[in-house]
PDB file of C-alpha atoms in Angstrom:
ATOM      1  CA  MET A 135      58.094  32.058 -55.890  1.00 58.00           C
ATOM      2  CA  ALA A 136      56.007  29.323 -54.459  1.00 63.00           C
ATOM      3  CA  ASP A 137      54.162  29.189 -58.004  1.00 72.00           C
ATOM      4  CA  LEU A 138      57.564  29.021 -59.798  1.00 67.00           C
ATOM      5  CA  MET A 139      59.617  26.675 -57.976  1.00 68.00           C
ATOM      6  CA  PRO A 140      57.596  23.564 -58.601  1.00 67.00           C
ATOM      7  CA  LYS A 141      57.321  24.220 -62.358  1.00 81.00           C
ATOM      8  CA  LEU A 142      61.153  24.141 -62.721  1.00 84.00           C
ATOM      9  CA  LYS A 143      62.241  20.755 -64.337  1.00 88.00           C
ATOM     10  CA  GLY A 144      63.204  18.123 -62.023  1.00 90.00           C
ATOM     11  CA  TYR A 145      62.178  20.230 -58.967  1.00 91.00           C
ATOM     12  CA  VAL A 146      62.008  18.407 -55.769  1.00 91.00           C
ATOM     13  CA  MET A 147      62.269  19.654 -52.203  1.00 92.00           C
ATOM     14  CA  LYS A 148      63.331  17.326 -49.380  1.00 96.00           C
ATOM     15  CA  LEU A 149      62.927  18.433 -45.771  1.00 96.00           C
ATOM     16  CA  ASP A 150      65.446  16.592 -43.826  1.00 97.00           C
ATOM     17  CA  ARG A 151      64.803  17.773 -40.149  1.00 98.00           C
ATOM     18  CA  VAL A 152      63.447  20.702 -38.066  1.00 98.00           C
ATOM     19  CA  THR A 153      64.962  21.698 -34.888  1.00 98.00           C
ATOM     20  CA  TYR A 154      63.393  23.926 -32.287  1.00 97.00           C
ATOM     21  CA  ALA A 155      66.347  25.719 -30.573  1.00 97.00           C
ATOM     22  CA  SER A 156      64.227  27.755 -28.185  1.00 97.00           C
ATOM     23  CA  ASP A 157      60.767  29.063 -28.333  1.00 95.00           C
ATOM     24  CA  ALA A 158      61.890  31.995 -30.828  1.00 97.00           C
ATOM     25  CA  LEU A 159      64.334  29.965 -32.807  1.00 98.00           C
ATOM     26  CA  ALA A 160      63.827  27.133 -35.354  1.00 98.00           C
ATOM     27  CA  PHE A 161      66.172  25.481 -38.108  1.00 97.00           C
ATOM     28  CA  ALA A 162      64.852  23.514 -40.966  1.00 97.00           C
ATOM     29  CA  GLU A 163      67.520  21.691 -42.972  1.00 97.00           C
ATOM     30  CA  LEU A 164      66.575  20.688 -46.505  1.00 97.00           C
ATOM     31  CA  SER A 165      67.545  20.144 -50.079  1.00 96.00           C
ATOM     32  CA  GLU A 166      66.222  21.454 -53.291  1.00 94.00           C
ATOM     33  CA  THR A 167      67.186  19.576 -56.485  1.00 94.00           C
ATOM     34  CA  VAL A 168      66.639  21.017 -60.127  1.00 92.00           C
ATOM     35  CA  GLU A 169      67.528  19.463 -63.597  1.00 94.00           C
ATOM     36  CA  PHE A 170      70.417  21.261 -65.003  1.00 90.00           C
ATOM     37  CA  ASP A 171      71.852  19.939 -68.366  1.00 93.00           C
ATOM     38  CA  GLY A 172      70.006  16.775 -67.778  1.00 93.00           C
ATOM     39  CA  LYS A 173      71.415  16.017 -64.597  1.00 94.00           C
ATOM     40  CA  PRO A 174      70.000  16.652 -61.104  1.00 94.00           C
ATOM     41  CA  MET A 175      71.623  19.309 -58.996  1.00 92.00           C
ATOM     42  CA  VAL A 176      71.042  18.931 -55.414  1.00 94.00           C
ATOM     43  CA  THR A 177      71.519  22.158 -53.452  1.00 94.00           C
ATOM     44  CA  PRO A 178      71.508  21.690 -49.315  1.00 96.00           C
ATOM     45  CA  GLU A 179      70.343  24.634 -47.212  1.00 97.00           C
ATOM     46  CA  VAL A 180      69.275  25.338 -43.784  1.00 97.00           C
ATOM     47  CA  LEU A 181      66.543  27.811 -43.261  1.00 97.00           C
ATOM     48  CA  VAL A 182      66.510  29.858 -39.649  1.00 98.00           C
ATOM     49  CA  PHE A 183      63.307  30.881 -38.611  1.00 98.00           C
ATOM     50  CA  GLU A 184      63.000  33.822 -35.999  1.00 98.00           C
ATOM     51  CA  LEU A 185      59.449  33.165 -34.376  1.00 97.00           C
ATOM     52  CA  ALA A 186      57.446  35.946 -32.839  1.00 97.00           C
ATOM     53  CA  SER A 187      55.909  35.551 -29.086  1.00 95.00           C
ATOM     54  CA  ASP A 188      52.641  34.220 -31.250  1.00 95.00           C
ATOM     55  CA  ARG A 189      54.793  31.741 -32.655  1.00 91.00           C
ATOM     56  CA  ARG A 190      54.269  33.107 -36.282  1.00 96.00           C
ATOM     57  CA  ILE A 191      57.548  33.739 -38.435  1.00 97.00           C
ATOM     58  CA  ALA A 192      59.012  36.983 -37.621  1.00 98.00           C
ATOM     59  CA  ARG A 193      62.329  36.594 -39.627  1.00 98.00           C
ATOM     60  CA  VAL A 194      63.977  34.050 -42.142  1.00 97.00           C
ATOM     61  CA  ASP A 195      67.576  33.613 -42.745  1.00 98.00           C
ATOM     62  CA  ILE A 196      68.661  31.185 -45.610  1.00 96.00           C
ATOM     63  CA  PHE A 197      72.021  29.595 -45.697  1.00 97.00           C
ATOM     64  CA  ILE A 198      72.978  27.587 -48.973  1.00 96.00           C
ATOM     65  CA  HIS A 199      75.732  25.234 -48.996  1.00 93.00           C
ATOM     66  CA  THR A 200      77.866  25.697 -51.866  1.00 87.00           C
ATOM     67  CA  PRO A 201      80.856  23.122 -52.959  1.00 77.00           C
ATOM     68  CA  ALA A 202      84.281  23.958 -52.140  1.00 74.00           C
ATOM     69  CA  GLY A 203      86.089  25.242 -55.531  1.00 62.00           C
TER      70      GLY A 203
END
């Protein structure tokens, strides 16, 4: 996946903020942009990282903001 995403037309990942809620929990707010029908499509996301005692990532949850429709 790390190899695929940067190859998408107009792909950009923008990291807005990383918040450590505790020694075991962190949040990353970001947006990913790809070109769709010649126009940029921006997808805001939040990644929630559960950290093990050695500070390595034990789990990742991904929340994607979708427009109300």
